Short mmCIF file of C-alpha atoms in Angstrom, two decimals:
data_model
loop_
_atom_site.label_atom_id
_atom_site.label_comp_id
_atom_site.label_asym_id
_atom_site.label_seq_id
_atom_site.Cartn_x
_atom_site.Cartn_y
_atom_site.Cartn_z
CA MET A 171 90.09 95.62 72.61
CA TYR A 172 88.59 92.97 74.88
CA ILE A 173 85.48 93.56 77.00
CA GLY A 174 84.45 91.81 80.18
CA ILE A 175 80.90 92.21 81.52
CA ASP A 176 80.19 91.58 85.22
CA VAL A 177 76.51 91.66 86.19
CA GLY A 178 76.82 92.16 89.93
CA THR A 179 74.21 92.16 92.66
CA SER A 180 74.20 95.92 93.20
CA THR A 181 76.29 97.16 90.27
CA VAL A 182 76.60 96.19 86.62
CA LYS A 183 80.05 96.84 85.16
CA ALA A 184 81.85 96.48 81.86
CA ALA A 185 85.61 96.85 81.50
CA ALA A 186 87.79 97.22 78.43
CA PHE A 187 91.28 95.70 78.26
CA ASP A 188 94.12 95.83 75.77
CA PRO A 189 95.81 92.59 74.60
CA SER A 190 98.36 92.75 77.45
CA GLY A 191 95.61 92.84 80.09
CA ARG A 192 95.90 96.53 80.90
CA GLN A 193 92.52 97.89 81.99
CA LEU A 194 91.59 100.76 79.68
CA ALA A 195 88.19 101.90 80.91
CA VAL A 196 85.26 100.91 83.10
CA ALA A 197 81.57 101.77 82.91
CA ALA A 198 79.17 101.04 85.76
CA ARG A 199 75.49 101.37 86.60
CA PRO A 200 73.78 100.66 89.94
CA VAL A 201 70.83 98.27 90.00
CA GLU A 202 68.16 98.11 92.67
CA LEU A 203 67.45 95.32 95.12
CA SER A 204 63.94 95.13 96.52
CA MET A 205 63.98 93.87 100.13
CA ARG A 206 60.80 93.17 102.06
CA GLY A 207 60.02 90.57 104.67
CA GLY A 208 62.89 88.29 103.68
CA PHE A 209 62.06 88.55 99.96
CA VAL A 210 65.01 89.95 97.97
CA GLU A 211 64.22 90.54 94.30
CA GLN A 212 65.53 92.29 91.19
CA ASP A 213 63.86 93.63 88.07
CA MET A 214 65.36 91.67 85.16
CA ASP A 215 64.55 94.36 82.61
CA GLU A 216 66.37 96.94 84.75
CA VAL A 217 69.39 94.65 85.02
CA TYR A 218 69.49 94.03 81.28
CA ALA A 219 69.04 97.74 80.52
CA ALA A 220 72.02 98.45 82.79
CA VAL A 221 74.12 95.95 80.82
CA VAL A 222 73.26 97.63 77.53
CA ALA A 223 73.92 101.07 79.05
CA VAL A 224 77.42 100.22 80.30
CA LEU A 225 78.33 98.63 76.98
CA ASP A 226 77.04 101.65 75.08
CA GLU A 227 79.10 103.93 77.31
CA LEU A 228 82.23 101.83 77.00
CA THR A 229 82.14 101.63 73.21
CA ALA A 230 80.81 105.13 72.45
CA ASP A 231 84.12 106.98 72.44
CA THR A 232 86.33 104.53 70.62
CA ALA A 233 86.64 103.29 67.08
CA GLU A 234 88.72 100.33 68.22
CA PRO A 235 87.03 97.05 67.31
CA VAL A 236 85.87 94.66 70.02
CA GLU A 237 87.84 91.48 69.44
CA LEU A 238 86.07 89.43 72.06
CA ALA A 239 83.68 89.75 75.00
CA GLY A 240 83.24 87.63 78.11
CA LEU A 241 80.19 87.60 80.36
CA THR A 242 79.97 86.80 84.06
CA GLY A 243 77.57 87.70 86.85
CA GLN A 244 76.09 86.94 90.23
CA GLY A 245 75.25 83.30 90.88
CA ASP A 246 72.33 81.43 92.44
CA GLY A 247 68.85 82.88 92.85
CA VAL A 248 66.16 82.06 90.29
CA TRP A 249 65.64 84.08 87.09
CA LEU A 250 62.42 82.74 85.57
CA VAL A 251 61.99 83.57 81.88
CA ASP A 252 59.71 82.67 78.98
CA ALA A 253 60.87 81.17 75.69
CA GLU A 254 62.10 84.58 74.48
CA GLY A 255 64.13 85.19 77.61
CA ARG A 256 61.65 87.71 79.02
CA PRO A 257 60.86 87.70 82.73
CA VAL A 258 57.69 86.05 84.00
CA ARG A 259 58.24 87.68 87.41
CA ALA A 260 60.96 89.54 89.29
CA ALA A 261 64.15 87.55 89.84
CA ALA A 262 64.61 86.03 93.29
CA SER A 263 68.12 87.01 94.40
CA TRP A 264 70.70 84.71 95.96
CA MET A 265 70.17 86.87 99.08
CA ASP A 266 66.48 85.88 99.26
CA GLY A 267 65.30 84.26 102.50
CA ARG A 268 61.71 83.21 101.74
CA ALA A 269 62.57 79.50 101.67
CA HIS A 270 64.23 79.35 105.09
CA GLU A 271 61.44 77.27 106.65
CA LEU A 272 61.72 74.76 103.82
CA LEU A 273 65.46 74.56 104.38
CA ASP A 274 64.90 74.10 108.12
CA ARG A 275 62.78 71.05 107.31
CA TRP A 276 65.40 69.64 104.94
CA LEU A 277 68.09 70.16 107.56
CA ALA A 278 66.00 68.25 110.09
CA ASP A 279 64.92 65.33 107.89
CA GLY A 280 68.30 64.63 106.26
CA THR A 281 67.46 65.94 102.78
CA PHE A 282 70.05 68.69 103.10
CA GLU A 283 72.88 66.28 103.90
CA THR A 284 71.81 63.80 101.22
CA VAL A 285 71.99 66.50 98.55
CA PHE A 286 75.46 67.52 99.71
CA ARG A 287 76.75 63.93 99.62
CA ARG A 288 75.52 63.60 96.02
CA THR A 289 76.39 67.00 94.54
CA GLY A 290 78.78 68.75 96.93
CA SER A 291 76.26 71.56 97.36
CA ALA A 292 75.18 72.76 100.79
CA MET A 293 71.88 74.41 99.95
CA PHE A 294 70.88 77.76 101.38
CA PRO A 295 67.56 79.65 101.08
CA GLY A 296 68.64 81.71 98.06
CA CYS A 297 69.81 78.85 95.84
CA PRO A 298 67.62 77.33 93.10
CA GLY A 299 66.57 74.15 94.91
CA PRO A 300 64.73 75.74 97.85
CA LEU A 301 63.51 78.67 95.76
CA LEU A 302 61.98 76.49 93.05
CA ALA A 303 60.37 74.30 95.70
CA TRP A 304 58.95 77.43 97.35
CA PHE A 305 57.54 78.64 94.03
CA GLU A 306 56.03 75.21 93.40
CA ALA A 307 54.23 75.45 96.74
CA HIS A 308 53.23 79.14 96.64
CA GLU A 309 53.34 80.33 93.00
CA PRO A 310 52.77 77.27 90.78
CA LYS A 311 51.21 79.39 88.04
CA THR A 312 54.44 81.38 87.83
CA LEU A 313 56.34 78.17 87.14
CA ASP A 314 53.67 77.16 84.61
CA ALA A 315 54.35 80.38 82.70
CA ALA A 316 58.13 79.97 82.73
CA ARG A 317 60.19 78.16 80.12
CA ARG A 318 63.48 78.18 82.02
CA ALA A 319 64.85 78.88 85.48
CA LEU A 320 68.05 80.67 84.55
CA TYR A 321 70.90 82.34 86.37
CA CYS A 322 71.59 86.04 85.97
CA LYS A 323 74.29 85.90 83.28
CA ASP A 324 72.28 83.36 81.27
CA MET A 325 69.33 85.74 81.00
CA VAL A 326 71.67 88.47 79.77
CA PHE A 327 73.43 86.16 77.30
CA GLN A 328 70.15 84.99 75.77
CA ARG A 329 68.94 88.55 75.25
CA LEU A 330 72.27 89.82 73.90
CA THR A 331 72.62 86.98 71.39
CA GLY A 332 69.26 85.31 70.83
CA ALA A 333 70.93 81.97 71.63
CA ARG A 334 68.93 79.24 73.31
CA ALA A 335 68.64 79.46 77.06
CA ALA A 336 71.51 77.55 78.67
CA THR A 337 73.91 77.76 81.58
CA ASP A 338 77.44 76.55 82.31
CA VAL A 339 78.82 73.98 84.75
CA SER A 340 79.85 76.60 87.32
CA ASP A 341 76.38 78.09 87.79
CA ALA A 342 74.73 74.67 87.47
CA SER A 343 76.89 73.37 90.33
CA MET A 344 74.37 74.54 92.98
CA PRO A 345 72.52 72.34 93.80
CA PHE A 346 71.56 69.86 91.06
CA LEU A 347 74.85 69.08 89.25
CA ASP A 348 76.71 65.84 89.90
CA PRO A 349 80.34 67.08 89.95
CA ARG A 350 81.63 63.72 88.73
CA THR A 351 79.40 63.34 85.67
CA ARG A 352 78.94 67.11 85.08
CA SER A 353 75.23 66.54 84.47
CA TYR A 354 72.09 67.05 86.52
CA ASP A 355 71.34 64.45 89.18
CA ASN A 356 67.69 63.61 88.58
CA GLY A 357 67.56 61.87 91.94
CA VAL A 358 68.24 65.20 93.65
CA VAL A 359 65.56 66.87 91.53
CA GLU A 360 63.11 64.20 92.68
CA LEU A 361 64.23 64.44 96.31
CA LEU A 362 63.39 68.16 96.34
CA GLY A 363 59.93 67.51 94.90
CA LEU A 364 60.71 69.09 91.54
CA THR A 365 60.40 66.21 89.08
CA ARG A 366 57.42 67.91 87.43
CA ARG A 367 59.59 71.02 86.94
CA ARG A 368 62.71 69.23 85.64
CA GLY A 369 62.23 70.90 82.25
CA LEU A 370 62.80 74.33 83.80
CA LEU A 371 66.47 73.54 84.43
CA ALA A 372 68.57 75.09 81.70
CA PRO A 373 70.68 72.77 79.54
CA VAL A 374 74.33 72.78 80.60
CA SER A 375 76.79 74.02 77.98
CA ASP A 376 80.05 72.22 78.70
CA PRO A 377 82.35 73.97 77.91
CA VAL A 378 80.81 77.43 78.17
CA ALA A 379 78.53 78.61 75.39
CA THR A 380 79.64 81.01 72.67
CA ALA A 381 77.60 83.11 70.26
CA GLU A 382 77.58 86.41 68.39
CA THR A 383 75.76 89.49 69.63
CA ARG A 384 72.68 90.91 67.90
CA GLY A 385 73.67 94.58 68.14
CA GLU A 386 72.45 95.78 71.54
CA GLY A 387 75.31 97.25 73.57
CA LEU A 388 77.97 95.60 71.41
CA PRO A 389 78.35 95.70 67.62
CA ALA A 390 76.38 92.97 65.88
CA GLY A 391 78.52 89.89 65.33
CA THR A 392 80.79 90.42 68.34
CA ARG A 393 82.05 87.10 69.66
CA ILE A 394 80.95 86.52 73.27
CA ALA A 395 81.18 83.65 75.75
CA ASN A 396 78.81 82.98 78.64
CA GLY A 397 80.52 82.19 81.91
CA PRO A 398 81.75 81.19 84.34
CA TYR A 399 79.76 83.03 87.02
CA ASP A 400 81.38 85.66 89.19
CA LEU A 401 83.17 83.53 91.80
CA PRO A 402 85.14 81.30 89.39
CA ALA A 403 85.55 84.24 87.01
CA CYS A 404 87.29 86.16 89.78
CA ALA A 405 89.50 83.14 90.49
CA LEU A 406 90.56 83.12 86.84
CA GLY A 407 91.11 86.88 86.86
CA ALA A 408 93.27 86.63 89.98
CA GLY A 409 95.37 83.76 88.62
CA VAL A 410 94.08 81.15 91.10
CA THR A 411 94.41 77.92 89.14
CA GLU A 412 96.93 75.75 91.02
CA PRO A 413 95.60 73.27 93.63
CA GLY A 414 95.88 74.71 97.14
CA ASP A 415 95.92 78.34 96.04
CA GLY A 416 93.03 80.49 97.17
CA LEU A 417 91.07 83.65 96.55
CA LEU A 418 89.20 85.84 99.01
CA ILE A 419 86.60 88.11 97.41
CA VAL A 420 85.79 90.98 99.74
CA GLY A 421 82.63 92.07 97.97
CA THR A 422 78.92 92.21 98.76
CA CYS A 423 79.34 88.61 99.82
CA LEU A 424 82.54 87.26 101.36
CA ALA A 425 83.66 84.43 99.12
CA SER A 426 86.54 82.08 99.91
CA LEU A 427 87.69 79.82 97.07
CA VAL A 428 90.45 77.21 96.95
CA ALA A 429 91.49 75.42 93.75
CA THR A 430 91.46 71.64 94.07
CA THR A 431 91.57 68.37 92.16
CA ASP A 432 90.25 66.46 95.19
CA LEU A 433 86.50 65.93 95.41
CA ASP A 434 85.67 65.08 99.03
CA LEU A 435 81.97 64.91 99.83
CA SER A 436 82.44 63.33 103.26
CA GLY A 437 83.07 66.46 105.36
CA GLU A 438 80.65 68.86 107.06
CA PRO A 439 77.98 69.87 104.55
CA ALA A 440 78.79 73.50 103.79
CA GLY A 441 79.66 75.63 100.78
CA LEU A 442 79.96 73.87 97.46
CA TYR A 443 82.25 72.43 94.85
CA ILE A 444 82.17 74.62 91.75
CA SER A 445 82.81 72.67 88.58
CA LEU A 446 85.15 74.37 86.14
CA ASP A 447 85.70 74.26 82.40
CA ARG A 448 88.51 71.74 82.96
CA PRO A 449 87.05 68.36 83.99
CA GLY A 450 88.63 67.07 87.20
CA HIS A 451 89.20 70.58 88.54
CA TRP A 452 86.98 72.35 91.06
CA LEU A 453 86.90 75.32 93.34
CA ARG A 454 86.09 74.43 96.94
CA ALA A 455 83.93 77.42 97.69
CA MET A 456 82.83 78.86 101.02
CA PRO A 457 80.78 81.90 99.98
CA ALA A 458 79.70 83.57 103.22
CA MET A 459 76.57 85.65 102.77
CA VAL A 460 77.84 89.08 103.78
CA GLY A 461 81.14 90.90 103.19
CA THR A 462 81.25 94.61 102.45
CA ALA A 463 77.47 94.72 102.89
CA ALA A 464 78.04 94.38 106.65
CA LEU A 465 80.43 97.33 106.69
CA ASP A 466 78.07 99.33 104.48
CA TRP A 467 75.28 98.80 107.02
CA VAL A 468 77.48 99.96 109.90
CA LEU A 469 78.65 103.00 107.94
CA SER A 470 75.07 103.92 107.07
CA THR A 471 73.95 103.44 110.67
CA THR A 472 76.77 105.57 112.08
CA GLY A 473 76.68 108.19 109.33
CA VAL A 474 80.32 107.56 108.40
CA ARG A 475 81.46 107.90 104.77
CA HIS A 476 83.55 105.26 103.01
CA GLU A 477 86.34 107.80 102.57
CA GLU A 478 86.75 107.93 106.35
CA VAL A 479 87.24 104.20 106.93
CA ASP A 480 91.05 104.10 106.70
CA ALA A 481 91.46 106.94 109.20
CA LEU A 482 88.97 105.39 111.62
CA LEU A 483 90.66 101.99 111.43
CA ALA A 484 93.87 103.73 112.49
CA ALA A 485 92.09 105.57 115.31
CA THR A 486 91.37 102.53 117.47
CA PRO A 487 93.62 99.60 118.44
CA ALA A 488 93.44 95.93 117.51
CA GLY A 489 90.51 94.48 119.40
CA ALA A 490 88.41 97.65 118.96
CA ASN A 491 88.46 98.44 122.69
CA GLY A 492 86.45 95.32 123.46
CA VAL A 493 83.72 95.75 120.84
CA ARG A 494 82.99 92.51 118.99
CA VAL A 495 80.88 91.83 115.89
CA LEU A 496 79.60 88.52 114.60
CA PRO A 497 79.01 89.70 111.00
CA TYR A 498 76.07 87.51 109.99
CA PHE A 499 73.79 90.27 108.72
CA ALA A 500 71.98 88.46 105.89
CA PRO A 501 68.19 88.01 106.27
CA SER A 502 68.67 84.42 105.12
CA GLY A 503 71.25 83.57 107.78
CA GLU A 504 74.60 82.01 106.86
CA ARG A 505 75.62 79.42 104.28
CA ALA A 506 79.41 79.01 104.76
CA PRO A 507 81.40 77.46 106.31
CA PHE A 508 78.21 76.17 107.95
CA VAL A 509 74.51 76.55 107.25
CA GLU A 510 72.32 78.35 109.82
CA PRO A 511 69.27 79.94 108.16
CA ARG A 512 68.23 81.75 111.36
CA LEU A 513 71.62 83.07 112.48
CA ARG A 514 71.83 86.85 112.77
CA ALA A 515 74.57 89.37 113.51
CA GLU A 516 75.55 90.19 117.07
CA LEU A 517 77.25 93.29 118.44
CA THR A 518 78.73 92.98 121.94
CA GLY A 519 81.04 94.88 124.26
CA VAL A 520 79.49 98.25 123.44
CA SER A 521 79.30 100.99 126.07
CA LEU A 522 78.79 104.74 126.18
CA GLU A 523 82.55 105.02 125.68
CA SER A 524 82.45 103.14 122.36
CA THR A 525 83.10 105.23 119.26
CA PRO A 526 82.19 104.87 115.58
CA ALA A 527 85.82 103.88 115.05
CA ASP A 528 85.38 100.97 117.48
CA LEU A 529 82.24 99.79 115.68
CA ILE A 530 83.88 100.00 112.27
CA ARG A 531 87.08 98.26 113.34
CA ALA A 532 85.13 95.53 115.14
CA THR A 533 83.09 94.94 111.99
CA CYS A 534 86.20 94.70 109.81
CA GLU A 535 87.80 92.34 112.31
CA GLY A 536 84.65 90.21 112.45
CA ILE A 537 84.59 89.94 108.67
CA GLY A 538 88.27 88.94 108.79
CA TYR A 539 87.55 86.19 111.30
CA ALA A 540 84.68 84.93 109.14
CA ALA A 541 87.06 84.86 106.16
CA ARG A 542 89.66 82.91 108.12
CA HIS A 543 87.01 80.40 109.16
CA CYS A 544 85.95 79.91 105.54
CA LEU A 545 89.48 79.67 104.11
CA GLU A 546 90.54 77.07 106.67
CA ALA A 547 87.41 75.04 105.95
CA ALA A 548 88.07 75.26 102.20
CA GLY A 549 91.56 73.79 102.60
CA LEU A 550 93.85 76.72 101.80
CA THR A 551 97.49 75.55 101.68
CA GLY A 552 99.08 77.79 99.03
CA SER A 553 99.13 81.48 98.22
CA LEU A 554 96.12 83.75 98.77
CA ALA A 555 94.87 86.40 96.37
CA VAL A 556 92.36 89.06 97.41
CA CYS A 557 90.02 91.10 95.24
CA GLY A 558 86.72 92.96 95.48
CA GLY A 559 85.56 96.36 96.63
CA GLY A 560 87.15 95.94 100.05
CA THR A 561 90.63 96.15 98.50
CA ARG A 562 90.10 99.88 98.00
CA SER A 563 90.80 100.30 101.73
CA SER A 564 94.54 99.84 102.27
CA ALA A 565 94.04 99.88 106.05
CA TRP A 566 91.49 97.06 105.82
CA MET A 567 93.88 95.01 103.67
CA ARG A 568 96.60 95.39 106.32
CA LEU A 569 94.09 94.39 108.99
CA LEU A 570 93.03 91.35 106.92
CA ALA A 571 96.64 90.23 106.44
CA ASP A 572 97.07 90.39 110.23
CA VAL A 573 93.80 88.56 110.99
CA LEU A 574 94.53 85.85 108.40
CA GLY A 575 98.20 85.66 109.39
CA ARG A 576 99.45 85.40 105.81
CA PRO A 577 100.55 87.57 102.85
CA LEU A 578 97.82 88.85 100.55
CA ARG A 579 98.25 89.11 96.77
CA VAL A 580 95.99 92.09 96.18
CA VAL A 581 94.47 92.15 92.69
CA GLU A 582 92.64 95.39 91.98
CA GLY A 583 90.42 96.49 89.12
CA GLU A 584 87.60 94.53 87.55
CA VAL A 585 88.84 91.05 88.34
CA GLY A 586 85.61 89.24 87.45
CA ALA A 587 85.42 90.97 84.07
CA ARG A 588 89.09 90.11 83.51
CA GLY A 589 88.39 86.45 84.27
CA ALA A 590 85.40 86.47 81.91
CA VAL A 591 87.67 87.64 79.08
CA LEU A 592 90.25 84.96 79.88
CA ALA A 593 87.51 82.30 79.82
CA ALA A 594 86.21 83.62 76.49
CA ALA A 595 89.73 83.64 75.05
CA GLU A 596 90.19 80.02 76.06
CA ARG A 597 86.93 79.06 74.34
CA TYR A 598 87.78 80.90 71.12
CA GLY A 599 91.43 79.82 71.03
CA VAL A 600 92.72 83.37 71.44
CA ALA A 601 96.22 83.42 72.94
CA LEU A 602 96.49 85.80 75.91
CA ASP A 603 99.32 85.95 78.47
CA ALA A 604 97.49 84.82 81.63
CA GLY A 605 100.47 85.75 83.82
CA ALA A 606 100.40 89.34 82.62
CA TRP A 607 96.61 89.53 82.87
CA THR A 608 96.58 88.33 86.50
CA ARG A 609 99.63 90.07 87.98
CA PRO A 610 98.92 91.35 91.55
CA THR A 611 98.81 95.07 92.25
CA GLU A 612 100.72 94.61 95.52
CA VAL A 613 101.54 92.06 98.21
CA VAL A 614 100.53 92.96 101.78
CA GLU A 615 102.54 91.22 104.51
CA PRO A 616 101.14 90.57 108.01
CA ASP A 617 102.63 92.10 111.15
CA ALA A 618 103.88 89.24 113.35
CA VAL A 619 102.78 90.77 116.66
CA ARG A 620 99.28 91.66 115.50
CA ALA A 621 98.93 88.30 113.73
CA ALA A 622 99.62 86.51 117.03
CA TYR A 623 97.02 88.71 118.77
CA TYR A 624 94.41 87.94 116.13
CA ALA A 625 95.15 84.20 116.26
CA LYS A 626 93.86 84.28 119.85
CA GLY A 627 91.01 86.56 118.80
CA PHE A 628 89.97 84.00 116.19
CA GLU A 629 89.57 81.35 118.89
CA ASP A 630 87.33 83.75 120.82
CA HIS A 631 85.34 84.42 117.64
CA LEU A 632 84.73 80.69 117.15
CA ALA A 633 83.57 80.30 120.75
CA ARG A 634 81.13 83.20 120.47
CA LEU A 635 79.91 81.89 117.12
CA THR A 636 79.22 78.44 118.58
CA ALA A 637 77.05 80.00 121.27
CA ALA A 638 75.23 82.19 118.74
CA ARG A 639 74.49 79.20 116.51
CA HIS A 640 72.89 77.36 119.41
CA ARG A 641 70.76 80.39 120.27
CA SER A 642 69.56 80.70 116.67
CA ARG A 643 68.07 77.21 116.50
#
């Protein structure tokens, strides 16, 4: 069997597949996020223990050998480790907002735009550039104690295999990698005031690194590959490889990805270009900060269970009886398809007559509008696949098809883990039928009348967003 490991922000999962791509089993463990005053952190030891636990569970009841394993995980943030791969402090998550004032300054003085023109990366508070600069200013002794500033999957890979600390081109893409040379741009490192810390940046394994496991979680000697990180892994797992085709990941974050062979660094600085294993190929990525996390907050606030969402979406009409949500709930603001570190969510049109159904539908519609904004900015011209936890709601998928005005190729199951296996197979020369592994579960068609209604609603969303962005500055 083949195993894919996906080290997510709130959940660590491992999935087993047979050679045809059929998902056999899944094991999952939640992991905690510590949130306080804009600081969003994770305990690395807890994350690694969760990885070992899901692998132990997945392999405990089978004698079938593990042919191959692929590893993916959340991107960005800073995972500072010593030479043995052990944490020197808690990991700063990609959701972290502590560096927002630093980013404000870089936005004002042109540093932000200069970095984008050189690397195709529109920095946000939770990416390594601002975070490392913040640590240099506020916790220099922490950086002194660290050997590497890794990404999540890299920490796991080092501890599973004992291999040297390294990353891949996809994770390295934000914000230091020159997408043309596929190596770090030392001028960007200097521009961010990090020349003294250049040695913390992990070497880039191009193509992705391979090694054999040491015996924790997987049998000793299991072949494993490290990367790509979760966004490009999901694109692989959903079969998004042709230029113009796109993927919408309705997960904790709302990620819009479009495959491209065109590197254009002249547009509005936002999102990033993710370098892929194939030189000359990128994903134009617009990873908005909040997807299902926005709906989770509304459900928690209203006391509604996830199982009730489909019925409540059906209980109120398109437009949610005038309730509107700008779904920018992240404490670090928004990063795609624009960067506004101080932007926050807005809820309008609420009255004593508004119901929980109105709030929930308005939130789902707002997330849909945010997705449309991102996909248009990313240059979607072909087919669109959708994956992530949001696909479990069939009513939300129908709503999304209407808001986006296009068919959705819904790909269910552990798509990131599936993509990690496909990437590992490519590295090891193992022949797998990518078409069979990435076949959609269903195709959801939009309703023409509702799609026309939401096209007008999208224009209203953009107008309200423009006003909110001005207020946030």
